[in-house]
PDB file of C-alpha atoms in Angstrom:
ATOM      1  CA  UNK A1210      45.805 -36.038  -3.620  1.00 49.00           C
ATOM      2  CA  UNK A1211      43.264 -33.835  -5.398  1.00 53.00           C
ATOM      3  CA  UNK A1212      41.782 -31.188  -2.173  1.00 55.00           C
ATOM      4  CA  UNK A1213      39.730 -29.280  -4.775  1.00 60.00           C
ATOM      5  CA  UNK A1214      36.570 -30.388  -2.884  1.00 61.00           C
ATOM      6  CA  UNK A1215      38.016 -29.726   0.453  1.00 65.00           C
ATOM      7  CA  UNK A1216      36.523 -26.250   1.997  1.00 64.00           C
ATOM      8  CA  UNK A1217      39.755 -23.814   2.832  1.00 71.00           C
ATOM      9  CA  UNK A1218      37.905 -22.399   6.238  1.00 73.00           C
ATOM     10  CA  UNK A1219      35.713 -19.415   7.040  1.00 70.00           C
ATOM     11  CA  UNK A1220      34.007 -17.771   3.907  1.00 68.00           C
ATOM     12  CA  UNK A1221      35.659 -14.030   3.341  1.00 68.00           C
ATOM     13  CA  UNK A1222      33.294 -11.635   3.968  1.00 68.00           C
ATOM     14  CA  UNK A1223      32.007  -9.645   1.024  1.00 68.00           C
ATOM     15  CA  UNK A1224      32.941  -6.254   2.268  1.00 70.00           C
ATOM     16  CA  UNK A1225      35.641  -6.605   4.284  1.00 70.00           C
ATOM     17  CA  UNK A1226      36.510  -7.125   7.995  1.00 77.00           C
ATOM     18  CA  UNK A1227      34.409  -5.296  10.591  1.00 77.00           C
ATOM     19  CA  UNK A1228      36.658  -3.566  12.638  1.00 80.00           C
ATOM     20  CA  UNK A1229      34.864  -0.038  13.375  1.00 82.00           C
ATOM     21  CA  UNK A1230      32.835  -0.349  16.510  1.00 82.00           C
ATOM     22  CA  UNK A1231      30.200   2.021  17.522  1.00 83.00           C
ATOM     23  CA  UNK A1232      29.005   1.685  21.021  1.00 85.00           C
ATOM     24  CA  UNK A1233      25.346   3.330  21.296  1.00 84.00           C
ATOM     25  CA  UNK A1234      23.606   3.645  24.425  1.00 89.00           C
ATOM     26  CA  UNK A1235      19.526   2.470  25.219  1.00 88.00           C
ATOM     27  CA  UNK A1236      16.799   3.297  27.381  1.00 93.00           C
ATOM     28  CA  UNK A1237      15.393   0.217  29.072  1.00 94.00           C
ATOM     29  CA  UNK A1238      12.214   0.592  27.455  1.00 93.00           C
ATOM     30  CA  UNK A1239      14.306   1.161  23.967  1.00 89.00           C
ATOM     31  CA  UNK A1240      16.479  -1.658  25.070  1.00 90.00           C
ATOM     32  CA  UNK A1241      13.598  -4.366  25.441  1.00 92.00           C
ATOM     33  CA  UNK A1242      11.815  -3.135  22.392  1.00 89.00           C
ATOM     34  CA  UNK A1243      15.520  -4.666  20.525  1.00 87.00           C
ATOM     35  CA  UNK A1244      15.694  -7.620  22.418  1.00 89.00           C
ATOM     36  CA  UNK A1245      11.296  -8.107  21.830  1.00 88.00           C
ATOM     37  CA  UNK A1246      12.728  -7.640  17.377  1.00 84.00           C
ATOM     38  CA  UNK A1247      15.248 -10.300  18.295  1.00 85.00           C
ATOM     39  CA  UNK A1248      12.913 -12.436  19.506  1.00 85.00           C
ATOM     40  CA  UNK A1249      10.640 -11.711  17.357  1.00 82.00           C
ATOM     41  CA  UNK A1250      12.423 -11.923  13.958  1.00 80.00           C
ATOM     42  CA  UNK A1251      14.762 -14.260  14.647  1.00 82.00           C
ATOM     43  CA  UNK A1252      17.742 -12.270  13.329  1.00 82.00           C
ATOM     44  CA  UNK A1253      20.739 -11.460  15.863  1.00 85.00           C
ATOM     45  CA  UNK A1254      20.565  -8.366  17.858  1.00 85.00           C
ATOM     46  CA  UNK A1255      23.977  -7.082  15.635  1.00 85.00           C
ATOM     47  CA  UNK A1256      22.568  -7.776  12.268  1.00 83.00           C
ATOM     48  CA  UNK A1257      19.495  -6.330  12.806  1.00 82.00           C
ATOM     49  CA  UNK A1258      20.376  -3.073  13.788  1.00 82.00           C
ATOM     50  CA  UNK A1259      22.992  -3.383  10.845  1.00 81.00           C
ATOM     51  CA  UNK A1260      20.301  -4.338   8.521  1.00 78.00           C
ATOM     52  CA  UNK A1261      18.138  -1.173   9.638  1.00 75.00           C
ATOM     53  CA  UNK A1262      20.641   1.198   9.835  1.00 78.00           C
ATOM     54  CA  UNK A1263      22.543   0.640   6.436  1.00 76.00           C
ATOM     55  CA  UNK A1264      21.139  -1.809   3.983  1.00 71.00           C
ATOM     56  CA  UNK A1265      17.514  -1.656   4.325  1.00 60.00           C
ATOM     57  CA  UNK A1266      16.354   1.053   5.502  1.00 57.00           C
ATOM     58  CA  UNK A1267      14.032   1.675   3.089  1.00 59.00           C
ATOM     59  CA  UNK A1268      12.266  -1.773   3.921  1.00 60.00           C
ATOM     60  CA  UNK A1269       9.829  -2.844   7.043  1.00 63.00           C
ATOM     61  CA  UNK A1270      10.832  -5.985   8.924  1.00 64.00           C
ATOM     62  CA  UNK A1271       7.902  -8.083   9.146  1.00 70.00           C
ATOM     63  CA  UNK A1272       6.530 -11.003  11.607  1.00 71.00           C
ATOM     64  CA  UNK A1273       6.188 -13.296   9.103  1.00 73.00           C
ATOM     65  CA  UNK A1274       4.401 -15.697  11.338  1.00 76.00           C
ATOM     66  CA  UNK A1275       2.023 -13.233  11.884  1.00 79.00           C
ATOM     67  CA  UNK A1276       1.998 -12.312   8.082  1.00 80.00           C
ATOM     68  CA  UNK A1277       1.268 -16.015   7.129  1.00 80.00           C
ATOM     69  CA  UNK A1278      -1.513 -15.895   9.682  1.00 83.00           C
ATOM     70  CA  UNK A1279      -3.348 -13.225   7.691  1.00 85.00           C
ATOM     71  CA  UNK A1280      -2.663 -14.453   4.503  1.00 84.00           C
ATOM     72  CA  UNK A1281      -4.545 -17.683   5.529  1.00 85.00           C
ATOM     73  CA  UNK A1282      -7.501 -15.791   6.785  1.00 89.00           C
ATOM     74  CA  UNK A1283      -7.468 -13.751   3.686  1.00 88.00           C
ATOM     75  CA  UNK A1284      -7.225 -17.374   1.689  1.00 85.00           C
ATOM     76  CA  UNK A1285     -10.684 -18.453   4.048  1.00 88.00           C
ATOM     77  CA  UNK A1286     -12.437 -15.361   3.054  1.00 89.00           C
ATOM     78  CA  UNK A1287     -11.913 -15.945  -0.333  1.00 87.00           C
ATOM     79  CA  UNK A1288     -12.637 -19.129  -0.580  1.00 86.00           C
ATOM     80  CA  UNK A1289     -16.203 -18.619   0.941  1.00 90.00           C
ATOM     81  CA  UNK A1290     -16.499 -15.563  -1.443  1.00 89.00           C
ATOM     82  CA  UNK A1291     -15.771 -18.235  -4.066  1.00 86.00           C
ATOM     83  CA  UNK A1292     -18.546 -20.718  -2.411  1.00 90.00           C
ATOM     84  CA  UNK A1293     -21.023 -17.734  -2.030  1.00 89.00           C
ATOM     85  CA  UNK A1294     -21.173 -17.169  -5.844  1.00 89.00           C
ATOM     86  CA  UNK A1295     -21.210 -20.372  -6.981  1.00 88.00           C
ATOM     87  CA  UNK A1296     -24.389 -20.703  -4.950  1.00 91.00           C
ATOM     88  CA  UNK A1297     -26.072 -17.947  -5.698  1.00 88.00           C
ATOM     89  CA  UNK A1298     -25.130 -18.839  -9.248  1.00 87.00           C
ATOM     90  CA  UNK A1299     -26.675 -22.173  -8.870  1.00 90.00           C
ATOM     91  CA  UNK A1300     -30.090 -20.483  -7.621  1.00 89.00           C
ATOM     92  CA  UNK A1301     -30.133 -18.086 -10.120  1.00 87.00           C
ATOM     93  CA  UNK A1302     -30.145 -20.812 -12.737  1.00 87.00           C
ATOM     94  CA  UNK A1303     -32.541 -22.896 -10.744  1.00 90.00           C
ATOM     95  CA  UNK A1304     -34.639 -19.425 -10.909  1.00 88.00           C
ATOM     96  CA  UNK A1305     -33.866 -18.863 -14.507  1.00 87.00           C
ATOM     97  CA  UNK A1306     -35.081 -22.679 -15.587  1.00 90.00           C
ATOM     98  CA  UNK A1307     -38.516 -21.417 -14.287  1.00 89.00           C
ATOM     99  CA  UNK A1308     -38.640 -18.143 -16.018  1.00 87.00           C
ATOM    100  CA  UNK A1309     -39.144 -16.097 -12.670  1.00 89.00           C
ATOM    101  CA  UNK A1310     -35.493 -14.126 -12.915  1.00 86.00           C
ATOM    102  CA  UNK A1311     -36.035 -10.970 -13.020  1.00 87.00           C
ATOM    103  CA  UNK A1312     -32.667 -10.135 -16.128  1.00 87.00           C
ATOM    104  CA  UNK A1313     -31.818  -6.806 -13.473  1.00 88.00           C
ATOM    105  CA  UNK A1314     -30.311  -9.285 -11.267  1.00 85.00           C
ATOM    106  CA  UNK A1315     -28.440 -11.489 -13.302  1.00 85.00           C
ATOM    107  CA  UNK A1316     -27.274  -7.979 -15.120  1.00 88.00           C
ATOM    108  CA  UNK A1317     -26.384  -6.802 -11.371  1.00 87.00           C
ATOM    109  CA  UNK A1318     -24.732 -10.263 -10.286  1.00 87.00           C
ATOM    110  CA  UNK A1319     -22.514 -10.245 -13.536  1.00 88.00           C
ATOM    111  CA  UNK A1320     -21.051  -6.228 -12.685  1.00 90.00           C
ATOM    112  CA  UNK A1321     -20.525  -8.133  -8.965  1.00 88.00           C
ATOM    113  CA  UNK A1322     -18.936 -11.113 -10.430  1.00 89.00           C
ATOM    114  CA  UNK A1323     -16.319  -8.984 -12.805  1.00 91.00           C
ATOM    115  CA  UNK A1324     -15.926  -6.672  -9.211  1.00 90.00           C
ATOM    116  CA  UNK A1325     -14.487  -9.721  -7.318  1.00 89.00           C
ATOM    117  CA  UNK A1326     -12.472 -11.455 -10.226  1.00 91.00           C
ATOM    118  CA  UNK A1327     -10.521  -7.614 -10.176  1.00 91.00           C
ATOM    119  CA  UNK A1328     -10.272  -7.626  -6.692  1.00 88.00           C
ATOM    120  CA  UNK A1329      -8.949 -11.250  -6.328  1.00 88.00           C
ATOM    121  CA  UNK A1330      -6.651 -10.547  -9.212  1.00 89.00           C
ATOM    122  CA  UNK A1331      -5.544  -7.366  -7.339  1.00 89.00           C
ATOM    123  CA  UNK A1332      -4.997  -9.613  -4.520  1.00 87.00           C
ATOM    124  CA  UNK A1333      -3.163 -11.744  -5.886  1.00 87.00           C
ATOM    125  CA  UNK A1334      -0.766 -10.076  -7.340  1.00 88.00           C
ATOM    126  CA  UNK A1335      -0.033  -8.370  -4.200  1.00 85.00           C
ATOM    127  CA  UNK A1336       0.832 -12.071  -2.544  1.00 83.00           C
ATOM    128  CA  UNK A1337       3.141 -12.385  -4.805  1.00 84.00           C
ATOM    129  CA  UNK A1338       4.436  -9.184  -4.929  1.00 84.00           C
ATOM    130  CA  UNK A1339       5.254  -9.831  -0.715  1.00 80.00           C
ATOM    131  CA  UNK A1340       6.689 -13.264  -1.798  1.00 76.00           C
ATOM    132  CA  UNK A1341       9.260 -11.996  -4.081  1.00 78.00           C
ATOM    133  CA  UNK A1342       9.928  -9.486  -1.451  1.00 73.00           C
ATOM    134  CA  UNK A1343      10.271 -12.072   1.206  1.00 69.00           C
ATOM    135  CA  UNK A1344      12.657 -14.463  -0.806  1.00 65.00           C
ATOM    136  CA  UNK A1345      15.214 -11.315  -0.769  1.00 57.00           C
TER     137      UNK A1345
END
């Protein structure tokens, strides 16, 4: 019988077998801002304070439920950004067909347009700067 396919038990662990305990002591309010994380994040009470302490210290833990929230909002804003410009663009042209735009505007509306396009390209490459992060 071939059991090449067969699974041999628990995964090893990458660094070893955690043996070392260190027992640290909490004020209640301390205590129920850990177990509000836990909640919160989703992520056992153990690993997070392991994954604060040692391997990412550097990084925030986020509510990404929360985060996702925003991001839609954001998403709504621009979109009627989006809608706001393509109607004043429409008027403009309506205006323009009848010879009665004044060129200042249309000279002021295109330094507005090229504004936004920067900021929504600044914007997006900040989403996806906090989805790479978030796929880590």
């Amino acid at each position: 019988m071939d059991d090449s396919g067969k699974l041999k038990g628990r995964p090893l662990l990458e660094n070893g077998k955690r043996n070392k305990k260190i027992d640290v002591r909490f004020s209640e309010t301390e205590y129920a801002e850990i177990l509000a994380m836990e909640k919160e994040f989703g992520i056992a009470r153990a690993k997070l304070i392991r994954m604060r302490v040692l391997k990412d210290s550097g990084k925030v833990v986020i509510n990404s439920k929360e985060l996702i929230s925003k991001l839609d909002q954001v998403a709504g804003e621009i979109g009627r950004c989006g809608n706001n410009i393509n109607q004043l663009a429409r008027y403009s042209n309506i205006l323009q067909l009848k010879e009665i735009l004044d060129p200042e505007v249309s000279i002021k509306f295109n330094e507005l347009l090229v504004e936004y396009i920067g900021i929504q390209a600044s914007v997006e490459i900040a989403l996806r700067k906090v989805i790479r992060l978030m796929g880590k």
